[in-house]
């Protein structure tokens, strides 16, 4: 048989999905596993959003829609961006995609030529590197300061004539860190001084606790060279709807649109009507979920610190990033096998010596999980 694609063979499967599959297998065997390994809100999608989708289905919104998205949603997104993210964005500078992940993939396909270098700040979420690989780009990793989780001038050492793009993810998955104005300005200056594009993944923008979320495209002229990624999964508990979007200069959106037209065609028509309701409806549901996450966050960080673990500044998203004394892969395996708590080793995010725990689980389950982790220990 002829050999399958070398490019795809070189891509690692998603570590977070693999761990979650292992935890699910144990659950099927009757073991009470507490899963803190996956990035998914445990809330239901708010009712007014579900109702808007059901209404759309019932009135026959079941046909093909414009590839970039229904005009009502494109307008709702561009209005939201102008108001909240504070950069100019017209509806034709938006593309609605099948999840934010799809927007990242299409953005990489649209921007990269073979061998173009993409600066990735680590610890980094698991899918950026494979998306760059699929677009034939080359990843260049740069570790952020592991105390502050902010950027400093050392990043300049990674820049050369082949650097095409930098990926920024604030609030960060996995660290929960939120880039301050200084870090963001550093990225903006770097892009403008060296003619580099930016991809700014802001999917956790609504889950920030006491810090300000800054959109990269709102700084200077960055809107002209930034692909802003966002979506509905995390803010509105809509992971299974598979709806995300990108906002970017028109020239980039046009290229992303070609990738979309010839792959998924469009996001699901009736699901997009739910997203219109999400953006235009009452935002109280977002605040309620954020308050609940904040409560769990405070509990979990305090418990981990009490047990003697250091933690990254948990200012955003819904993850505690925990420093362990030893091999993170071995410790995560023990927590799962002996404590029946599923977590994600930092090595999956290029941060060996750390473990990511999601607090998107009820406070009762988190309490039980902390007890189990304490019993098993971390060395
Ligand atoms: C940083 C980050 N970006 C993008 C995504 C993908 O989100 P979506 O469900 O909209 O594809 C995730 C999901 O885990 C994420 O953590």
GROMACS .gro file of C-alpha atoms and ligand atoms in nm:
model
  395
    1UNK     CA    1   0.000   0.000   0.000
    2UNK     CA    2   0.124   0.350  -0.073
    3UNK     CA    3   0.222   0.562   0.225
    4UNK     CA    4  -0.041   0.794   0.373
    5UNK     CA    5   0.027   1.166   0.419
    6UNK     CA    6   0.362   1.234   0.588
    7UNK     CA    7   0.235   1.576   0.691
    8UNK     CA    8  -0.060   1.435   0.886
    9UNK     CA    9   0.152   1.149   1.024
   10UNK     CA   10   0.374   1.416   1.181
   11UNK     CA   11   0.085   1.573   1.372
   12UNK     CA   12   0.027   1.461   1.731
   13UNK     CA   13  -0.329   1.366   1.832
   14UNK     CA   14  -0.496   1.611   2.072
   15UNK     CA   15  -0.359   1.529   2.422
   16UNK     CA   16  -0.662   1.677   2.595
   17UNK     CA   17  -0.904   1.462   2.394
   18UNK     CA   18  -0.690   1.149   2.454
   19UNK     CA   19  -0.696   1.198   2.832
   20UNK     CA   20  -1.067   1.265   2.829
   21UNK     CA   21  -1.121   0.943   2.628
   22UNK     CA   22  -0.921   0.747   2.886
   23UNK     CA   23  -1.127   0.902   3.168
   24UNK     CA   24  -1.450   0.819   2.982
   25UNK     CA   25  -1.336   0.457   2.936
   26UNK     CA   26  -1.277   0.431   3.314
   27UNK     CA   27  -1.622   0.585   3.373
   28UNK     CA   28  -1.780   0.325   3.142
   29UNK     CA   29  -1.611   0.058   3.355
   30UNK     CA   30  -1.804   0.196   3.653
   31UNK     CA   31  -1.523   0.404   3.809
   32UNK     CA   32  -1.627   0.743   3.952
   33UNK     CA   33  -1.375   0.960   3.763
   34UNK     CA   34  -1.385   1.337   3.818
   35UNK     CA   35  -1.294   1.493   3.489
   36UNK     CA   36  -1.099   1.818   3.518
   37UNK     CA   37  -0.920   1.767   3.189
   38UNK     CA   38  -1.142   1.921   2.926
   39UNK     CA   39  -1.213   2.286   2.847
   40UNK     CA   40  -1.590   2.283   2.853
   41UNK     CA   41  -1.835   2.486   3.064
   42UNK     CA   42  -2.060   2.251   3.263
   43UNK     CA   43  -2.363   2.483   3.219
   44UNK     CA   44  -2.647   2.437   2.970
   45UNK     CA   45  -2.670   2.685   2.682
   46UNK     CA   46  -2.902   2.965   2.811
   47UNK     CA   47  -3.269   2.910   2.724
   48UNK     CA   48  -3.324   3.221   2.509
   49UNK     CA   49  -3.039   3.105   2.281
   50UNK     CA   50  -3.178   2.753   2.250
   51UNK     CA   51  -3.525   2.895   2.182
   52UNK     CA   52  -3.396   3.120   1.903
   53UNK     CA   53  -3.235   2.818   1.737
   54UNK     CA   54  -3.552   2.607   1.772
   55UNK     CA   55  -3.760   2.894   1.626
   56UNK     CA   56  -3.521   2.914   1.332
   57UNK     CA   57  -3.552   2.539   1.272
   58UNK     CA   58  -3.932   2.559   1.288
   59UNK     CA   59  -3.953   2.846   1.041
   60UNK     CA   60  -3.742   2.656   0.791
   61UNK     CA   61  -3.392   2.798   0.839
   62UNK     CA   62  -3.261   2.461   0.733
   63UNK     CA   63  -3.108   2.552   0.396
   64UNK     CA   64  -2.768   2.669   0.281
   65UNK     CA   65  -2.678   3.018   0.401
   66UNK     CA   66  -2.412   3.261   0.270
   67UNK     CA   67  -2.075   3.095   0.321
   68UNK     CA   68  -1.931   3.364   0.551
   69UNK     CA   69  -2.244   3.359   0.770
   70UNK     CA   70  -2.598   3.500   0.781
   71UNK     CA   71  -2.594   3.882   0.747
   72UNK     CA   72  -2.775   3.925   1.083
   73UNK     CA   73  -2.492   3.744   1.263
   74UNK     CA   74  -2.212   3.919   1.073
   75UNK     CA   75  -2.367   4.255   1.171
   76UNK     CA   76  -2.418   4.147   1.534
   77UNK     CA   77  -2.052   4.041   1.553
   78UNK     CA   78  -1.913   4.357   1.392
   79UNK     CA   79  -2.130   4.574   1.622
   80UNK     CA   80  -2.009   4.378   1.925
   81UNK     CA   81  -1.646   4.416   1.818
   82UNK     CA   82  -1.673   4.792   1.761
   83UNK     CA   83  -1.841   4.836   2.100
   84UNK     CA   84  -1.656   4.591   2.323
   85UNK     CA   85  -1.324   4.518   2.154
   86UNK     CA   86  -1.279   4.875   2.036
   87UNK     CA   87  -1.146   4.831   1.686
   88UNK     CA   88  -1.318   4.917   1.358
   89UNK     CA   89  -1.480   4.613   1.195
   90UNK     CA   90  -1.736   4.600   0.913
   91UNK     CA   91  -1.961   4.294   0.861
   92UNK     CA   92  -1.759   4.192   0.552
   93UNK     CA   93  -1.450   4.169   0.774
   94UNK     CA   94  -1.607   3.882   0.968
   95UNK     CA   95  -1.636   3.511   0.887
   96UNK     CA   96  -1.846   3.272   1.096
   97UNK     CA   97  -1.682   2.931   1.124
   98UNK     CA   98  -1.747   2.583   1.265
   99UNK     CA   99  -1.602   2.667   1.607
  100UNK     CA  100  -1.312   2.898   1.686
  101UNK     CA  101  -1.082   2.607   1.604
  102UNK     CA  102  -1.196   2.618   1.243
  103UNK     CA  103  -1.128   2.993   1.233
  104UNK     CA  104  -0.773   2.926   1.353
  105UNK     CA  105  -0.723   2.658   1.089
  106UNK     CA  106  -0.862   2.875   0.808
  107UNK     CA  107  -0.658   3.175   0.926
  108UNK     CA  108  -0.336   2.972   0.910
  109UNK     CA  109  -0.423   2.834   0.566
  110UNK     CA  110  -0.499   3.186   0.443
  111UNK     CA  111  -0.184   3.350   0.578
  112UNK     CA  112   0.102   3.102   0.550
  113UNK     CA  113   0.337   2.995   0.274
  114UNK     CA  114   0.556   2.684   0.311
  115UNK     CA  115   0.833   2.749   0.563
  116UNK     CA  116   0.684   3.070   0.705
  117UNK     CA  117   0.763   3.091   1.075
  118UNK     CA  118   0.491   3.134   1.335
  119UNK     CA  119   0.588   3.249   1.684
  120UNK     CA  120   0.401   3.053   1.947
  121UNK     CA  121   0.408   3.166   2.308
  122UNK     CA  122   0.426   2.871   2.545
  123UNK     CA  123   0.258   2.728   2.742
  124UNK     CA  124   0.020   2.709   2.446
  125UNK     CA  125  -0.312   2.544   2.375
  126UNK     CA  126  -0.275   2.214   2.188
  127UNK     CA  127  -0.423   2.296   1.845
  128UNK     CA  128  -0.217   2.595   1.730
  129UNK     CA  129   0.087   2.390   1.632
  130UNK     CA  130  -0.107   2.129   1.428
  131UNK     CA  131  -0.298   2.407   1.248
  132UNK     CA  132   0.035   2.568   1.153
  133UNK     CA  133   0.173   2.229   1.043
  134UNK     CA  134  -0.134   2.162   0.827
  135UNK     CA  135  -0.075   2.499   0.658
  136UNK     CA  136   0.291   2.400   0.597
  137UNK     CA  137   0.422   2.666   0.834
  138UNK     CA  138   0.701   2.623   1.087
  139UNK     CA  139   0.644   2.675   1.459
  140UNK     CA  140   0.901   2.871   1.662
  141UNK     CA  141   0.831   2.847   2.035
  142UNK     CA  142   0.898   3.112   2.295
  143UNK     CA  143   0.832   3.046   2.663
  144UNK     CA  144   0.672   3.330   2.858
  145UNK     CA  145   0.813   3.417   3.199
  146UNK     CA  146   0.698   3.130   3.425
  147UNK     CA  147   0.644   3.354   3.727
  148UNK     CA  148   0.453   3.646   3.580
  149UNK     CA  149   0.326   3.471   3.265
  150UNK     CA  150   0.384   3.802   3.085
  151UNK     CA  151   0.612   3.886   2.791
  152UNK     CA  152   0.946   4.062   2.792
  153UNK     CA  153   1.200   4.178   2.534
  154UNK     CA  154   1.357   3.832   2.508
  155UNK     CA  155   1.094   3.747   2.247
  156UNK     CA  156   1.283   3.969   2.001
  157UNK     CA  157   1.554   3.702   1.980
  158UNK     CA  158   1.308   3.472   1.801
  159UNK     CA  159   1.223   3.717   1.522
  160UNK     CA  160   1.390   3.694   1.181
  161UNK     CA  161   1.305   3.765   0.817
  162UNK     CA  162   1.097   3.443   0.791
  163UNK     CA  163   0.872   3.535   1.087
  164UNK     CA  164   0.524   3.573   0.943
  165UNK     CA  165   0.289   3.559   1.239
  166UNK     CA  166   0.266   3.559   1.616
  167UNK     CA  167  -0.011   3.378   1.803
  168UNK     CA  168  -0.142   3.545   2.119
  169UNK     CA  169  -0.398   3.381   2.349
  170UNK     CA  170  -0.516   3.602   2.632
  171UNK     CA  171  -0.680   3.493   2.859
  172UNK     CA  172  -0.465   3.187   2.814
  173UNK     CA  173  -0.550   2.824   2.792
  174UNK     CA  174  -0.374   2.654   2.976
  175UNK     CA  175  -0.223   2.909   3.217
  176UNK     CA  176  -0.526   3.130   3.288
  177UNK     CA  177  -0.294   3.431   3.256
  178UNK     CA  178  -0.423   3.758   3.111
  179UNK     CA  179  -0.171   3.971   2.920
  180UNK     CA  180  -0.138   4.321   3.064
  181UNK     CA  181  -0.111   4.642   2.858
  182UNK     CA  182   0.270   4.617   2.855
  183UNK     CA  183   0.277   4.265   2.709
  184UNK     CA  184   0.015   4.356   2.450
  185UNK     CA  185   0.206   4.670   2.349
  186UNK     CA  186   0.521   4.461   2.313
  187UNK     CA  187   0.341   4.229   2.069
  188UNK     CA  188   0.197   4.527   1.877
  189UNK     CA  189   0.539   4.696   1.848
  190UNK     CA  190   0.699   4.370   1.739
  191UNK     CA  191   0.438   4.320   1.466
  192UNK     CA  192   0.461   4.676   1.340
  193UNK     CA  193   0.842   4.701   1.352
  194UNK     CA  194   0.898   4.367   1.174
  195UNK     CA  195   0.590   4.352   0.948
  196UNK     CA  196   0.436   4.047   1.118
  197UNK     CA  197   0.073   3.934   1.125
  198UNK     CA  198  -0.092   3.844   1.455
  199UNK     CA  199  -0.352   3.588   1.542
  200UNK     CA  200  -0.520   3.691   1.866
  201UNK     CA  201  -0.736   3.415   2.014
  202UNK     CA  202  -0.974   3.590   2.252
  203UNK     CA  203  -1.221   3.307   2.308
  204UNK     CA  204  -1.197   3.346   2.689
  205UNK     CA  205  -1.241   3.726   2.685
  206UNK     CA  206  -1.561   3.713   2.895
  207UNK     CA  207  -1.398   3.500   3.163
  208UNK     CA  208  -1.165   3.751   3.327
  209UNK     CA  209  -1.159   3.802   3.705
  210UNK     CA  210  -1.064   4.150   3.819
  211UNK     CA  211  -0.833   4.220   3.522
  212UNK     CA  212  -0.897   4.407   3.199
  213UNK     CA  213  -0.915   4.215   2.872
  214UNK     CA  214  -0.731   4.402   2.596
  215UNK     CA  215  -0.796   4.319   2.230
  216UNK     CA  216  -0.471   4.321   2.035
  217UNK     CA  217  -0.641   4.474   1.730
  218UNK     CA  218  -0.741   4.780   1.939
  219UNK     CA  219  -0.376   4.887   1.977
  220UNK     CA  220  -0.236   5.134   1.721
  221UNK     CA  221  -0.280   5.004   1.365
  222UNK     CA  222  -0.295   4.640   1.472
  223UNK     CA  223  -0.646   4.595   1.324
  224UNK     CA  224  -0.475   4.603   0.984
  225UNK     CA  225  -0.259   4.298   1.058
  226UNK     CA  226  -0.454   4.096   1.316
  227UNK     CA  227  -0.684   3.797   1.279
  228UNK     CA  228  -0.899   3.812   1.592
  229UNK     CA  229  -1.045   3.473   1.685
  230UNK     CA  230  -1.351   3.438   1.901
  231UNK     CA  231  -1.661   3.222   1.940
  232UNK     CA  232  -1.958   3.114   2.143
  233UNK     CA  233  -1.832   2.793   2.311
  234UNK     CA  234  -1.691   2.937   2.632
  235UNK     CA  235  -1.885   3.261   2.695
  236UNK     CA  236  -2.231   3.115   2.622
  237UNK     CA  237  -2.171   2.745   2.701
  238UNK     CA  238  -2.221   2.650   2.335
  239UNK     CA  239  -1.936   2.403   2.276
  240UNK     CA  240  -2.147   2.152   2.082
  241UNK     CA  241  -2.296   2.415   1.852
  242UNK     CA  242  -1.961   2.448   1.673
  243UNK     CA  243  -1.975   2.821   1.616
  244UNK     CA  244  -1.680   3.057   1.611
  245UNK     CA  245  -1.566   3.353   1.409
  246UNK     CA  246  -1.271   3.553   1.288
  247UNK     CA  247  -1.247   3.928   1.231
  248UNK     CA  248  -0.963   4.044   1.009
  249UNK     CA  249  -0.870   4.278   0.724
  250UNK     CA  250  -1.087   4.215   0.417
  251UNK     CA  251  -0.799   4.066   0.214
  252UNK     CA  252  -0.749   3.793   0.477
  253UNK     CA  253  -1.122   3.724   0.516
  254UNK     CA  254  -1.148   3.674   0.139
  255UNK     CA  255  -0.878   3.406   0.150
  256UNK     CA  256  -1.029   3.237   0.456
  257UNK     CA  257  -1.363   3.239   0.279
  258UNK     CA  258  -1.218   3.033  -0.008
  259UNK     CA  259  -1.091   2.771   0.239
  260UNK     CA  260  -1.436   2.764   0.401
  261UNK     CA  261  -1.627   2.744   0.070
  262UNK     CA  262  -1.429   2.439  -0.037
  263UNK     CA  263  -1.428   2.259   0.296
  264UNK     CA  264  -1.721   2.301   0.538
  265UNK     CA  265  -1.916   2.550   0.315
  266UNK     CA  266  -2.057   2.737   0.615
  267UNK     CA  267  -2.154   2.710   0.980
  268UNK     CA  268  -2.493   2.547   1.047
  269UNK     CA  269  -2.775   2.784   0.945
  270UNK     CA  270  -3.015   2.745   1.240
  271UNK     CA  271  -2.725   2.742   1.489
  272UNK     CA  272  -2.625   3.086   1.362
  273UNK     CA  273  -2.969   3.218   1.463
  274UNK     CA  274  -2.897   3.101   1.816
  275UNK     CA  275  -2.572   3.298   1.804
  276UNK     CA  276  -2.760   3.613   1.699
  277UNK     CA  277  -2.972   3.575   2.014
  278UNK     CA  278  -2.657   3.516   2.220
  279UNK     CA  279  -2.500   3.845   2.109
  280UNK     CA  280  -2.812   4.060   2.097
  281UNK     CA  281  -2.991   3.916   2.400
  282UNK     CA  282  -2.951   3.986   2.770
  283UNK     CA  283  -2.590   3.934   2.880
  284UNK     CA  284  -2.686   3.851   3.239
  285UNK     CA  285  -2.629   3.479   3.171
  286UNK     CA  286  -2.262   3.550   3.093
  287UNK     CA  287  -2.218   3.738   3.421
  288UNK     CA  288  -2.385   3.457   3.616
  289UNK     CA  289  -2.156   3.192   3.469
  290UNK     CA  290  -1.851   3.412   3.529
  291UNK     CA  291  -1.948   3.462   3.896
  292UNK     CA  292  -1.986   3.087   3.942
  293UNK     CA  293  -1.647   3.020   3.777
  294UNK     CA  294  -1.491   3.289   3.996
  295UNK     CA  295  -1.624   3.124   4.311
  296UNK     CA  296  -1.481   2.784   4.208
  297UNK     CA  297  -1.154   2.946   4.101
  298UNK     CA  298  -1.103   3.107   4.442
  299UNK     CA  299  -1.179   2.781   4.620
  300UNK     CA  300  -0.951   2.570   4.400
  301UNK     CA  301  -0.651   2.805   4.400
  302UNK     CA  302  -0.673   2.844   4.780
  303UNK     CA  303  -0.689   2.466   4.827
  304UNK     CA  304  -0.398   2.398   4.592
  305UNK     CA  305  -0.186   2.665   4.763
  306UNK     CA  306  -0.278   2.524   5.104
  307UNK     CA  307  -0.152   2.183   4.987
  308UNK     CA  308   0.176   2.353   4.897
  309UNK     CA  309   0.139   2.377   4.518
  310UNK     CA  310   0.241   2.695   4.339
  311UNK     CA  311  -0.009   2.823   4.083
  312UNK     CA  312   0.009   3.054   3.782
  313UNK     CA  313  -0.188   3.380   3.815
  314UNK     CA  314  -0.541   3.247   3.757
  315UNK     CA  315  -0.683   3.572   3.619
  316UNK     CA  316  -0.888   3.431   3.333
  317UNK     CA  317  -1.047   3.133   3.152
  318UNK     CA  318  -1.139   2.838   3.379
  319UNK     CA  319  -0.809   2.668   3.447
  320UNK     CA  320  -0.577   2.639   3.745
  321UNK     CA  321  -0.220   2.586   3.625
  322UNK     CA  322  -0.030   2.406   3.896
  323UNK     CA  323   0.345   2.370   3.949
  324UNK     CA  324   0.437   2.014   4.046
  325UNK     CA  325   0.756   1.877   4.187
  326UNK     CA  326   0.845   1.600   3.945
  327UNK     CA  327   0.733   1.448   3.617
  328UNK     CA  328   0.396   1.603   3.528
  329UNK     CA  329   0.304   1.310   3.301
  330UNK     CA  330   0.366   1.055   3.578
  331UNK     CA  331   0.184   1.266   3.840
  332UNK     CA  332  -0.118   1.321   3.612
  333UNK     CA  333  -0.127   0.945   3.543
  334UNK     CA  334  -0.126   0.872   3.919
  335UNK     CA  335  -0.399   1.126   3.988
  336UNK     CA  336  -0.611   0.950   3.726
  337UNK     CA  337  -0.526   0.590   3.808
  338UNK     CA  338  -0.508   0.615   4.190
  339UNK     CA  339  -0.721   0.922   4.263
  340UNK     CA  340  -0.963   0.893   3.971
  341UNK     CA  341  -0.919   1.262   3.885
  342UNK     CA  342  -0.848   1.339   3.517
  343UNK     CA  343  -0.619   1.637   3.459
  344UNK     CA  344  -0.389   1.745   3.174
  345UNK     CA  345  -0.010   1.734   3.211
  346UNK     CA  346   0.166   2.061   3.123
  347UNK     CA  347   0.393   1.874   2.878
  348UNK     CA  348   0.094   1.869   2.640
  349UNK     CA  349   0.120   2.249   2.633
  350UNK     CA  350   0.503   2.264   2.619
  351UNK     CA  351   0.518   2.332   2.991
  352UNK     CA  352   0.670   2.028   3.164
  353UNK     CA  353   0.651   2.050   3.542
  354UNK     CA  354   0.297   2.192   3.535
  355UNK     CA  355  -0.051   2.040   3.539
  356UNK     CA  356  -0.373   2.199   3.415
  357UNK     CA  357  -0.691   2.152   3.616
  358UNK     CA  358  -1.018   2.283   3.477
  359UNK     CA  359  -1.262   2.429   3.731
  360UNK     CA  360  -1.556   2.386   3.495
  361UNK     CA  361  -1.712   2.137   3.736
  362UNK     CA  362  -1.947   2.184   4.032
  363UNK     CA  363  -1.802   2.302   4.363
  364UNK     CA  364  -1.898   1.968   4.523
  365UNK     CA  365  -1.704   1.773   4.259
  366UNK     CA  366  -1.410   2.012   4.293
  367UNK     CA  367  -1.406   1.956   4.670
  368UNK     CA  368  -1.407   1.580   4.619
  369UNK     CA  369  -1.130   1.613   4.355
  370UNK     CA  370  -0.909   1.823   4.585
  371UNK     CA  371  -0.949   1.564   4.862
  372UNK     CA  372  -0.847   1.283   4.626
  373UNK     CA  373  -0.546   1.476   4.493
  374UNK     CA  374  -0.433   1.548   4.848
  375UNK     CA  375  -0.460   1.180   4.938
  376UNK     CA  376  -0.258   1.064   4.635
  377UNK     CA  377   0.000   1.345   4.665
  378UNK     CA  378   0.206   1.511   4.400
  379UNK     CA  379   0.556   1.367   4.418
  380LIG     C1  380  -0.766   2.880   2.348
  380LIG     C2  381  -0.874   2.811   2.272
  380LIG     N1  382  -0.900   2.852   2.148
  380LIG     C3  383  -0.995   2.794   2.073
  380LIG     C4  384  -1.070   2.689   2.123
  380LIG     C5  385  -1.172   2.624   2.033
  380LIG     O1  386  -1.301   2.663   2.062
  380LIG     P1  387  -1.424   2.611   1.975
  380LIG     O2  388  -1.500   2.515   2.062
  380LIG     O3  389  -1.504   2.734   1.947
  380LIG     O4  390  -1.371   2.549   1.852
  380LIG     C6  391  -1.046   2.642   2.252
  380LIG     C7  392  -1.121   2.526   2.305
  380LIG     O5  393  -1.081   2.457   2.392
  380LIG     C8  394  -0.946   2.706   2.329
  380LIG     O6  395  -0.920   2.666   2.454
   0.00000   0.00000   0.00000
